[in-house]
Amino acid sequence: MKAYIIRRLLLIVPTFVGISLISFCVIQLAPGSPVSFKLLGMQGSMQADANTQKIIEDTTRAYGLDKPIPEQYVLWLGRLVRLDFGTSFKDQRPVRDKLFEALPITIELNVISIFLIYILSIPLGIYSSTHTRSVSDNVLTVILFVLYSLPSFFVAMLLILYLGGGEYLDWFPVYGTSSLAAESWPWWKRLADHVWHIALPVFCLTYGGLAGLSRYARAGMIETIRQDYIRTARAYGFSERVVVLRYALRNSLIPILTLLGTLLPAMIGGSVIIERIFSIPGMGRLTFDAILARDYTTVMGALAMSAFLTLIGLLVTDVLYAVVDPRIKYD
Amino acid sequence: MTRAMNQAGTHRKESYWRLVWGQFRKNRLAMAALGVLALLAVVAVAAPVLANDVPLYMIKSGRSYWFPNLITYPSLTAENFYRSASRWEPGADEYALRTPIPFSPINQTLPDKKRPPGAKHWLGADGTGRSVAARLIWGTRISLTIGFVSAGIAVVIGMVVGALAGYYGRWVDTVALRVIEVVICFPSFFLILALMAFLPPSIYNVMVVIGLTGWTGIARLVRGEFLKLRESEFALAARATGMGDARIIFRHLLPNALAPVLVSATFGVAGAILTESALSFLGFGVPAPTASWGELLYQSQRLVSSGVWWLVVFPGAAIFITVTCFNLVGEGLRDAIDPRLRQ
Amino acid sequence: MRISVMRLGIVVAVVALGLAGCGGPGTEPEPGQGEGGGPSAGTLGGPGPAVSSEPVDGDWLVGDLPAEMESLNPFTSTDLYSSSINGLIIERLLDRDNETLELEPKIAESWTISEDKLTYTFTMRRDVTFSDGAPLTAHDVKFSFDKLMDPTTDAPHARNYYQDVTSCEAVDDYTVRFTCNQPYFKHLTMLGGLEIIPEHIYGTGDFNNHPNNRNPIGSGPYILERWDTGKQVVLVRNENYWGEKPHVLRRVYKVITNADAAFQELARHGLDVMDPLSMTEELWTTRATAASFEAEFNKFTYTYPGYRYIGWNMRRPKFADKRVRRALTMLLDRETIRRELMYGLAAITTGCFFVDEPEYNRDIIPWPFDPEGAAALLDEAGWTDTDGDGLRDKGGEPFRFELQFTASLPIHQQTATVFQEELAAAGIEMSIRELEWASLLQNVQELEFDAIMMGWSVGPDPDPYQVWHSSQAVKRGSNHVGFVNAEADEILEKARLEFDRDARIRMYHRFHEILHEEQPYTFLFCRKALVAVDKRFQNTKVYPYGMDSLEWWVPAAQQRYTGE
């Protein structure tokens, strides 16, 4: 087991190199460059003045973009190993600072949502698998599918409109992650304020995932309950509760756990939208804006960082996998 | 499954699926869902005769035309009728038999913008005065295609990679897992953005990109199942009889791993439809003026504060019906495949 | 060309940038420049209640930031909001009068221009201090100029404006002299618009990544108190300000990236004013018309100094004929789009000048929406359907083209689809390609487009040379449509050397006519800025380039925020 984990850790290296290489190539190949972006202005309209060739060359050199692309990649990788992400083309700040500002809130939101999704959907899945085709199973299914069918950006706007003050209910704040005056408050009040602020974004990240995961849980349970050993367990006269929770659940968890690793990056993608709508300065927004601005260094840093975190997520899944299913061999 | 294996002869494949179909038919709910999906498919195919600005039958300038919305008449083409049909009103000696929704999905009548459901537009009009009903009907085509094609791409890649990794293990598994990891870790929005920038806008690019970034879940699922299944009695038995790897994988193991894949794929179809609407939100959806359910939902987000409910209720209901039906069919199929339930 | 048009009042960022020329970065909701005809600025909500007596100090002004700026370095940052905030903190040699838009003394109390128009000498006030108490001298001006021109400074966009300025010297502590290598009527505007930063702060360390990038120091009426990334920026009044102090003691900018959320916050009085870039026409005509809202906010509109257009790449044979270009303009129903899709909150423009400026030729009437006239023009130009496929063609080539634009605002796509339908009926097939901004820029620079829909922002003392002179019709030049016209070239060259504005105006009126005749662009709209201000603020006036919140004040009895 220990050897397996060590080998698993080492395998991060090739993956990481693969990711960095691909993302480097894609951003280099993407049309548009940070130089023209800086020179010509921003989204939507342009500055009128023709740029002298000299200014373009100077800027290209200042950004280190005059070197051959392979050299740029090697230089970047070399810095990365020393945890130096370079400085942003956009504001000349170290990319590391920008990442560390944006990371915590995104991780927090996603970890909470994933936790909630699992906590809610596994019991829901078990319930519907043991009550298949009953009225309550059908009602539950319909509700979950309705939730699933509503895109998060729409639900978010609805919540902001009806629960965020204005003409309707004034229950939740609609932007940011804490009140502006929160700093001087005692910790418990700050915590409550924070929870109050992230309630809507977390809801939006969570509700859509419930249908999928509880459906997988339900499918897995039904599958497992039909296995011979469950029949055997029943035959031994164990109560249904024991059979389900003690024997069936463990095995049905395997496919669900597999999903954990894939859920995380999908949710980070979803964060782009939710962070935008709720004015949260997180990774999704940072990465998206950096891509649009062709801020190569920030894009690379953000990709490397989220890839690294996702890899850790996958690692955890694999280890959990090994714990849950002893039949899997590790050689 | 063991029974299926014992059956010899050329008819085996056919009879296997007939068996599955026989099982499936007993599930009334799944059959109903299949019926609804078939209906949606019909709507998608029949869109030109359901919602069109070109009539079903018409008399124009002394000539009569049957189904000009299906048949291209050179004389109509020459007068550029097809691009401007919405502007034509039959004159005194002319006649037009309109389709049930007499609008094409791209006819814009600006004064009708945000018009609530009523006599003129049964399901209301959108932000530029286009018929929501027409856009919904034509959007069925686009959205179902996006859903099917991208989920199809994802399922095929996912099953092949997952099966190979799970069955062979060792270095095949290692390489496959590395590839999966790279794809998982590579944020799909980034890839989509880059590809959208390179490629001319088209719905096929949307489909391919969603498919190419969406297969990893299925691959891991299949791999997990294979890890279990290859140690199972019937796999060992099959191997003992000297059966080839390909046959074992595709004939015996894959059907067993199909259950979770089908459930996953049904979500994949709906997920692709929703992803498309999220792309619209970021400005990278189907190119204008193509109609899709996601595009309508995106419009609704913008107009939510003006109370334009019909832009969310109808496409939302369409997505809900689709995802629910796919799921019921998926589960029905799983039950039908499961040999333990077979009489 | 970076002179502040006005004292960057409100959060109204666009105003801040109405820097000189047809230029200055715009923002996401692209400014549409100018035209319309008649004064476009007006009050919708009526004048504020007549509580006014003498202005008093006190209260805060709370606004929103629709996008957070990356840095507050006045030279290296490119975004709108940093210019807007820096405009309250950092000052320039000259200012502009809100009403007349004439340049007027600020840090420089007077200036002289040499006979050959090459040397500019500014005499500075002696009582100006930076907010940390240090005096502002000619050495700081020279330092600021040299820093801007230093090739290692990440400010190519700003440096671009000063290419003709060869040197800057501090003659004595309070006299500074600039030398240029050729005469140009805008040199005064540009030199007067140089932001002056203290040498003793910015003189040491890495300028591009300077610690004070998050804490700019200047001589202006406000000081940055705090900047909580992702949350808020707070400015407090500079109590030691050398000039006339504003009445509002504190300004808070809350970072709210969602327009509907910002509106919600405004309606519940979490904001006193909402950035016009967040206020969509949709919100303005629906929720902002509620009686409860009208009762508590004054609503103002003015025209954004900028315009949108569809540019025809005249290097493509099909767009080389001006009859074709005019026919295309006549196939776009601008009036219906303006009325129905923009809720009437925009004006149709016919040229490249700002409507409220005298350079704009008001005698020109926009080409009407006239499909029949357009068809006749196309027939005349030889574009007829010869092969019976319904599409017009010429020389075997069917009339097909692609329109490129960014998806930043719904109105862009809506305009395009309306146009597309009309063109189809006229036998022309237009496909739509929405791109993100960087990719569109790339295509524009490389001249790889048939037609583009984009925007220019404009400002006082316009100089259309960069956009329209034939010398700029090259890759990476601003004349991306390839407009080449001998008479226009001559006007543009002469106007640059013409220091008398009235003479320039006459020349530009003729230039405007040429543009109208030639239709290198189909000029579209200039949008209205929509501003709602809490009613307790007094003296909220609309000027040609926006509003000036430095003039605002709140009667003592109505002040909402007290204390520090």
Tab-separated table of C-alpha atoms in Angstrom, chain A:
chain	number	residue	atom	x	y	z
A	1	MET	CA	0.000	0.000	0.000
A	2	LYS	CA	2.754	2.393	0.954
A	3	ALA	CA	4.669	1.521	-2.175
A	4	TYR	CA	1.544	2.093	-4.201
A	5	ILE	CA	1.107	5.565	-2.793
A	6	ILE	CA	4.743	6.471	-3.436
A	7	ARG	CA	4.516	5.259	-7.004
A	8	ARG	CA	1.291	7.149	-7.415
A	9	LEU	CA	3.015	10.306	-6.213
A	10	LEU	CA	5.865	9.881	-8.668
A	11	LEU	CA	3.395	9.517	-11.496
A	12	ILE	CA	2.347	13.098	-10.921
A	13	VAL	CA	5.513	14.212	-12.680
A	14	PRO	CA	4.749	13.014	-16.223
A	15	THR	CA	1.172	14.232	-15.954
A	16	PHE	CA	2.365	17.570	-14.823
A	17	VAL	CA	4.848	17.932	-17.650
A	18	GLY	CA	2.152	16.903	-20.109
A	19	ILE	CA	-0.267	19.502	-18.821
A	20	SER	CA	2.273	22.288	-18.767
A	21	LEU	CA	3.436	21.482	-22.278
A	22	ILE	CA	-0.048	21.399	-23.747
A	23	SER	CA	-1.215	24.528	-22.021
A	24	PHE	CA	1.942	26.350	-23.011
A	25	CYS	CA	1.446	25.406	-26.647
A	26	VAL	CA	-2.218	26.307	-26.704
A	27	ILE	CA	-1.748	29.738	-25.208
A	28	GLN	CA	1.141	30.412	-27.560
A	29	LEU	CA	-0.907	29.365	-30.551
A	30	ALA	CA	-3.970	31.347	-29.537
A	31	PRO	CA	-4.375	34.356	-31.759
A	32	GLY	CA	-3.549	37.719	-30.264
A	33	SER	CA	-0.639	38.651	-28.062
A	34	PRO	CA	-0.246	40.456	-24.758
A	35	VAL	CA	1.728	43.161	-26.513
A	36	SER	CA	-1.024	44.203	-28.873
A	37	PHE	CA	-3.507	43.830	-26.074
A	38	LYS	CA	-1.602	46.289	-23.966
A	39	LEU	CA	-0.988	48.645	-26.830
A	40	LEU	CA	-4.407	48.690	-28.369
A	41	GLY	CA	-6.573	48.971	-25.361
A	42	MET	CA	-9.147	46.912	-23.770
A	43	GLN	CA	-12.305	45.080	-24.371
A	44	GLY	CA	-14.550	46.681	-26.851
A	45	SER	CA	-12.888	49.703	-28.265
A	46	MET	CA	-9.428	50.735	-29.225
A	47	GLN	CA	-6.938	53.483	-28.973
A	48	ALA	CA	-6.433	55.192	-32.227
A	49	ASP	CA	-2.760	55.779	-32.294
A	50	ALA	CA	-0.536	53.837	-34.598
A	51	ASN	CA	2.247	52.159	-32.705
A	52	THR	CA	5.764	52.617	-33.826
A	53	GLN	CA	7.609	49.443	-34.579
A	54	LYS	CA	10.142	50.357	-31.914
A	55	ILE	CA	7.547	50.401	-29.151
A	56	ILE	CA	6.272	47.004	-30.241
A	57	GLU	CA	9.787	45.548	-30.253
A	58	ASP	CA	10.692	47.059	-26.905
A	59	THR	CA	7.562	45.682	-25.309
A	60	THR	CA	8.031	42.256	-26.818
A	61	ARG	CA	11.547	42.160	-25.401
A	62	ALA	CA	10.410	43.424	-22.019
A	63	TYR	CA	7.924	40.551	-21.790
A	64	GLY	CA	10.603	38.054	-22.828
A	65	LEU	CA	8.577	37.115	-25.882
A	66	ASP	CA	11.417	37.671	-28.338
A	67	LYS	CA	13.088	34.376	-27.453
A	68	PRO	CA	12.296	31.163	-29.336
A	69	ILE	CA	9.205	29.445	-27.973
A	70	PRO	CA	10.946	26.245	-26.789
A	71	GLU	CA	13.386	28.391	-24.847
A	72	GLN	CA	10.515	30.307	-23.313
A	73	TYR	CA	8.968	27.028	-22.201
A	74	VAL	CA	12.130	25.696	-20.661
A	75	LEU	CA	12.736	28.969	-18.873
A	76	TRP	CA	9.212	28.960	-17.559
A	77	LEU	CA	9.409	25.345	-16.394
A	78	GLY	CA	12.723	26.069	-14.732
A	79	ARG	CA	11.242	28.942	-12.771
A	80	LEU	CA	8.183	26.891	-11.914
A	81	VAL	CA	10.282	24.245	-10.207
A	82	ARG	CA	11.542	27.004	-7.922
A	83	LEU	CA	7.893	28.015	-7.353
A	84	ASP	CA	8.471	31.239	-9.244
A	85	PHE	CA	5.536	31.883	-11.543
A	86	GLY	CA	6.950	35.094	-12.998
A	87	THR	CA	5.206	38.431	-13.099
A	88	SER	CA	1.897	39.197	-14.714
A	89	PHE	CA	1.947	40.980	-18.062
A	90	LYS	CA	-1.096	42.862	-17.010
A	91	ASP	CA	-0.012	44.566	-13.822
A	92	GLN	CA	3.572	43.363	-13.288
A	93	ARG	CA	2.681	41.785	-9.947
A	94	PRO	CA	4.156	38.386	-9.106
A	95	VAL	CA	1.737	35.772	-10.379
A	96	ARG	CA	2.222	33.829	-7.170
A	97	ASP	CA	0.662	36.649	-5.153
A	98	LYS	CA	-2.290	36.811	-7.445
A	99	LEU	CA	-2.827	33.068	-7.255
A	100	PHE	CA	-2.601	32.905	-3.514
A	101	GLU	CA	-5.117	35.711	-3.216
A	102	ALA	CA	-7.607	33.949	-5.434
A	103	LEU	CA	-7.125	30.314	-4.423
A	104	PRO	CA	-8.510	30.100	-0.881
A	105	ILE	CA	-12.020	31.269	-1.648
A	106	THR	CA	-12.378	29.036	-4.699
A	107	ILE	CA	-11.121	26.007	-2.796
A	108	GLU	CA	-13.406	26.821	0.087
A	109	LEU	CA	-16.495	27.157	-2.072
A	110	ASN	CA	-15.768	24.006	-4.008
A	111	VAL	CA	-14.824	21.854	-1.050
A	112	ILE	CA	-17.970	22.899	0.792
A	113	SER	CA	-20.143	22.217	-2.242
A	114	ILE	CA	-18.580	18.847	-2.943
A	115	PHE	CA	-18.965	17.918	0.693
A	116	LEU	CA	-22.619	18.946	0.608
A	117	ILE	CA	-23.213	17.102	-2.638
A	118	TYR	CA	-21.869	13.860	-1.154
A	119	ILE	CA	-23.543	14.305	2.220
A	120	LEU	CA	-26.906	14.867	0.597
A	121	SER	CA	-26.828	12.686	-2.449
A	122	ILE	CA	-25.604	9.419	-0.956
A	123	PRO	CA	-28.531	9.181	1.492
A	124	LEU	CA	-30.865	10.310	-1.257
A	125	GLY	CA	-29.476	7.613	-3.533
A	126	ILE	CA	-29.796	4.935	-0.883
A	127	TYR	CA	-33.315	6.025	-0.116
A	128	SER	CA	-34.469	5.874	-3.699
A	129	SER	CA	-32.656	2.613	-4.368
A	130	THR	CA	-34.497	0.962	-1.511
A	131	HIS	CA	-37.790	2.510	-2.533
A	132	THR	CA	-37.553	2.063	-6.301
A	133	ARG	CA	-40.576	3.095	-8.267
A	134	SER	CA	-42.405	4.241	-5.154
A	135	VAL	CA	-44.167	7.604	-5.184
A	136	SER	CA	-41.514	9.194	-2.998
A	137	ASP	CA	-38.736	7.930	-5.289
A	138	ASN	CA	-40.487	9.383	-8.291
A	139	VAL	CA	-41.157	12.731	-6.640
A	140	LEU	CA	-37.562	12.945	-5.509
A	141	THR	CA	-36.342	12.068	-8.980
A	142	VAL	CA	-38.500	14.724	-10.567
A	143	ILE	CA	-37.321	17.401	-8.135
A	144	LEU	CA	-33.674	16.522	-8.665
A	145	PHE	CA	-34.032	16.493	-12.427
A	146	VAL	CA	-35.809	19.831	-12.403
A	147	LEU	CA	-32.898	21.254	-10.418
A	148	TYR	CA	-30.446	19.637	-12.767
A	149	SER	CA	-32.198	21.135	-15.783
A	150	LEU	CA	-31.801	24.697	-14.576
A	151	PRO	CA	-28.484	26.290	-15.484
A	152	SER	CA	-26.671	27.785	-12.532
A	153	PHE	CA	-26.395	31.242	-14.045
A	154	PHE	CA	-30.139	31.448	-14.321
A	155	VAL	CA	-30.791	30.229	-10.791
A	156	ALA	CA	-28.156	32.627	-9.485
A	157	MET	CA	-29.844	35.574	-11.147
A	158	LEU	CA	-33.207	34.469	-9.798
A	159	LEU	CA	-31.836	34.212	-6.268
A	160	ILE	CA	-30.214	37.630	-6.515
A	161	LEU	CA	-33.453	39.134	-7.747
A	162	TYR	CA	-35.791	37.576	-5.195
A	163	LEU	CA	-33.637	37.076	-2.100
A	164	GLY	CA	-31.177	39.906	-2.444
A	165	GLY	CA	-33.149	42.990	-1.502
A	166	GLY	CA	-34.708	45.384	-3.941
A	167	GLU	CA	-38.414	44.921	-4.399
A	168	TYR	CA	-38.469	41.436	-2.911
A	169	LEU	CA	-37.008	39.632	0.098
A	170	ASP	CA	-33.844	41.023	1.589
A	171	TRP	CA	-32.336	37.827	2.987
A	172	PHE	CA	-28.896	37.460	1.497
A	173	PRO	CA	-26.085	39.725	0.364
A	174	VAL	CA	-25.542	39.439	-3.365
A	175	TYR	CA	-21.854	40.095	-3.822
A	176	GLY	CA	-18.506	39.410	-2.208
A	177	THR	CA	-17.572	37.032	0.571
A	178	SER	CA	-17.936	39.209	3.650
A	179	SER	CA	-19.323	42.531	4.781
A	180	LEU	CA	-17.089	45.508	4.258
A	181	ALA	CA	-17.074	46.385	7.944
A	182	ALA	CA	-16.454	42.811	9.060
A	183	GLU	CA	-12.831	43.236	10.045
A	184	SER	CA	-13.560	44.818	13.381
A	185	TRP	CA	-16.095	42.202	14.408
A	186	PRO	CA	-15.534	39.289	16.801
A	187	TRP	CA	-14.680	36.025	15.072
A	188	TRP	CA	-18.048	34.369	15.499
A	189	LYS	CA	-19.817	37.303	13.962
A	190	ARG	CA	-17.313	37.343	11.115
A	191	LEU	CA	-17.878	33.653	10.552
A	192	ALA	CA	-21.645	34.058	10.500
A	193	ASP	CA	-21.282	36.955	8.106
A	194	HIS	CA	-19.065	34.906	5.835
A	195	VAL	CA	-21.420	31.936	5.822
A	196	TRP	CA	-24.278	34.280	5.075
A	197	HIS	CA	-22.378	35.683	2.115
A	198	ILE	CA	-21.342	32.403	0.555
A	199	ALA	CA	-24.707	30.699	1.088
A	200	LEU	CA	-26.100	31.596	-2.331
A	201	PRO	CA	-22.944	30.819	-4.341
A	202	VAL	CA	-22.564	27.494	-2.557
A	203	PHE	CA	-26.194	26.674	-3.226
A	204	CYS	CA	-25.712	27.404	-6.899
A	205	LEU	CA	-22.628	25.220	-7.101
A	206	THR	CA	-24.321	22.418	-5.200
A	207	TYR	CA	-27.871	21.894	-6.411
A	208	GLY	CA	-27.021	20.792	-9.920
A	209	GLY	CA	-24.563	18.161	-8.731
A	210	LEU	CA	-27.140	16.480	-6.488
A	211	ALA	CA	-29.121	14.904	-9.302
A	212	GLY	CA	-26.098	13.383	-10.971
A	213	LEU	CA	-24.437	11.988	-7.914
A	214	SER	CA	-27.585	10.678	-6.224
A	215	ARG	CA	-28.477	8.986	-9.483
A	216	TYR	CA	-25.082	7.294	-9.555
A	217	ALA	CA	-25.495	6.334	-5.929
A	218	ARG	CA	-28.920	4.904	-6.655
A	219	ALA	CA	-27.663	2.985	-9.670
A	220	GLY	CA	-24.687	1.680	-7.751
A	221	MET	CA	-26.837	0.544	-4.872
A	222	ILE	CA	-29.357	-1.209	-7.092
A	223	GLU	CA	-26.496	-2.899	-8.856
A	224	THR	CA	-24.920	-3.998	-5.617
A	225	ILE	CA	-28.111	-5.154	-3.980
A	226	ARG	CA	-28.574	-7.613	-6.819
A	227	GLN	CA	-25.199	-9.203	-6.236
A	228	ASP	CA	-25.046	-12.748	-4.943
A	229	TYR	CA	-23.309	-11.895	-1.704
A	230	ILE	CA	-26.076	-9.498	-0.770
A	231	ARG	CA	-28.586	-12.210	-1.419
A	232	THR	CA	-26.479	-14.417	0.765
A	233	ALA	CA	-26.412	-11.794	3.478
A	234	ARG	CA	-30.166	-11.508	3.293
A	235	ALA	CA	-30.451	-15.237	3.433
A	236	TYR	CA	-28.470	-15.222	6.646
A	237	GLY	CA	-31.291	-13.176	8.076
A	238	PHE	CA	-29.519	-9.872	8.572
A	239	SER	CA	-31.937	-6.992	8.778
A	240	GLU	CA	-32.386	-4.958	5.588
A	241	ARG	CA	-30.790	-2.000	7.305
A	242	VAL	CA	-27.649	-3.908	8.101
A	243	VAL	CA	-27.521	-5.417	4.651
A	244	VAL	CA	-27.812	-2.037	2.985
A	245	LEU	CA	-25.592	0.041	5.193
A	246	ARG	CA	-22.974	-2.507	6.110
A	247	TYR	CA	-22.568	-4.592	2.979
A	248	ALA	CA	-24.094	-2.909	-0.011
A	249	LEU	CA	-23.064	0.665	0.669
A	250	ARG	CA	-19.367	0.000	0.770
A	251	ASN	CA	-19.275	-1.573	-2.650
A	252	SER	CA	-21.654	0.822	-4.244
A	253	LEU	CA	-19.411	3.667	-3.150
A	254	ILE	CA	-16.692	2.706	-5.606
A	255	PRO	CA	-18.090	4.260	-8.769
A	256	ILE	CA	-19.199	7.293	-6.783
A	257	LEU	CA	-15.752	7.848	-5.373
A	258	THR	CA	-14.343	7.674	-8.869
A	259	LEU	CA	-16.383	10.709	-9.638
A	260	LEU	CA	-14.784	12.789	-6.905
A	261	GLY	CA	-11.670	13.265	-8.957
A	262	THR	CA	-13.598	14.443	-11.976
A	263	LEU	CA	-16.038	16.580	-10.042
A	264	LEU	CA	-13.377	19.011	-8.865
A	265	PRO	CA	-12.147	20.361	-12.208
A	266	ALA	CA	-15.698	20.500	-13.521
A	267	MET	CA	-16.643	22.607	-10.550
A	268	ILE	CA	-13.685	24.917	-11.015
A	269	GLY	CA	-15.007	25.447	-14.541
A	270	GLY	CA	-18.412	26.223	-13.061
A	271	SER	CA	-16.759	28.680	-10.691
A	272	VAL	CA	-16.018	30.975	-13.612
A	273	ILE	CA	-19.701	31.719	-13.908
A	274	ILE	CA	-20.628	31.754	-10.239
A	275	GLU	CA	-17.665	33.931	-9.272
A	276	ARG	CA	-18.609	36.384	-11.940
A	277	ILE	CA	-22.236	36.587	-10.888
A	278	PHE	CA	-21.519	36.870	-7.158
A	279	SER	CA	-18.490	39.174	-7.488
A	280	ILE	CA	-16.137	36.693	-5.864
A	281	PRO	CA	-12.444	37.237	-6.624
A	282	GLY	CA	-11.522	33.588	-7.124
A	283	MET	CA	-9.497	31.384	-9.426
A	284	GLY	CA	-12.181	30.977	-12.065
A	285	ARG	CA	-12.422	34.670	-12.656
A	286	LEU	CA	-8.679	35.193	-12.477
A	287	THR	CA	-7.984	32.491	-15.049
A	288	PHE	CA	-10.754	33.511	-17.379
A	289	ASP	CA	-9.758	37.169	-17.364
A	290	ALA	CA	-6.113	36.267	-17.843
A	291	ILE	CA	-6.954	34.119	-20.857
A	292	LEU	CA	-8.964	36.920	-22.400
A	293	ALA	CA	-6.101	39.363	-21.827
A	294	ARG	CA	-3.478	36.893	-23.103
A	295	ASP	CA	-1.656	37.355	-19.814
A	296	TYR	CA	0.512	34.293	-20.522
A	297	THR	CA	2.307	34.136	-17.207
A	298	THR	CA	-0.873	34.310	-15.151
A	299	VAL	CA	-2.643	31.792	-17.347
A	300	MET	CA	0.262	29.370	-17.071
A	301	GLY	CA	0.504	29.845	-13.348
A	302	ALA	CA	-3.198	29.400	-12.823
A	303	LEU	CA	-3.285	26.266	-14.974
A	304	ALA	CA	-0.303	24.761	-13.247
A	305	MET	CA	-1.839	25.520	-9.888
A	306	SER	CA	-5.290	24.134	-10.623
A	307	ALA	CA	-3.747	21.116	-12.307
A	308	PHE	CA	-1.673	20.489	-9.217
A	309	LEU	CA	-4.702	20.718	-6.947
A	310	THR	CA	-6.729	18.471	-9.201
A	311	LEU	CA	-3.914	15.952	-9.147
A	312	ILE	CA	-4.051	15.928	-5.390
A	313	GLY	CA	-7.786	15.345	-5.636
A	314	LEU	CA	-7.189	12.392	-7.941
A	315	LEU	CA	-4.549	11.021	-5.635
A	316	VAL	CA	-6.927	11.107	-2.709
A	317	THR	CA	-9.533	9.310	-4.801
A	318	ASP	CA	-7.130	6.583	-5.801
A	319	VAL	CA	-6.091	5.995	-2.235
A	320	LEU	CA	-9.697	5.925	-1.081
A	321	TYR	CA	-10.358	3.489	-3.861
A	322	ALA	CA	-7.728	1.180	-2.534
A	323	VAL	CA	-9.240	1.413	0.918
A	324	VAL	CA	-12.794	0.720	-0.199
A	325	ASP	CA	-12.159	-2.133	-2.579
A	326	PRO	CA	-9.632	-4.625	-1.273
A	327	ARG	CA	-10.039	-6.739	-4.387
A	328	ILE	CA	-8.007	-4.300	-6.439
A	329	LYS	CA	-4.445	-5.429	-6.713
A	330	TYR	CA	-1.490	-3.121	-6.564
A	331	ASP	CA	1.591	-4.461	-8.130
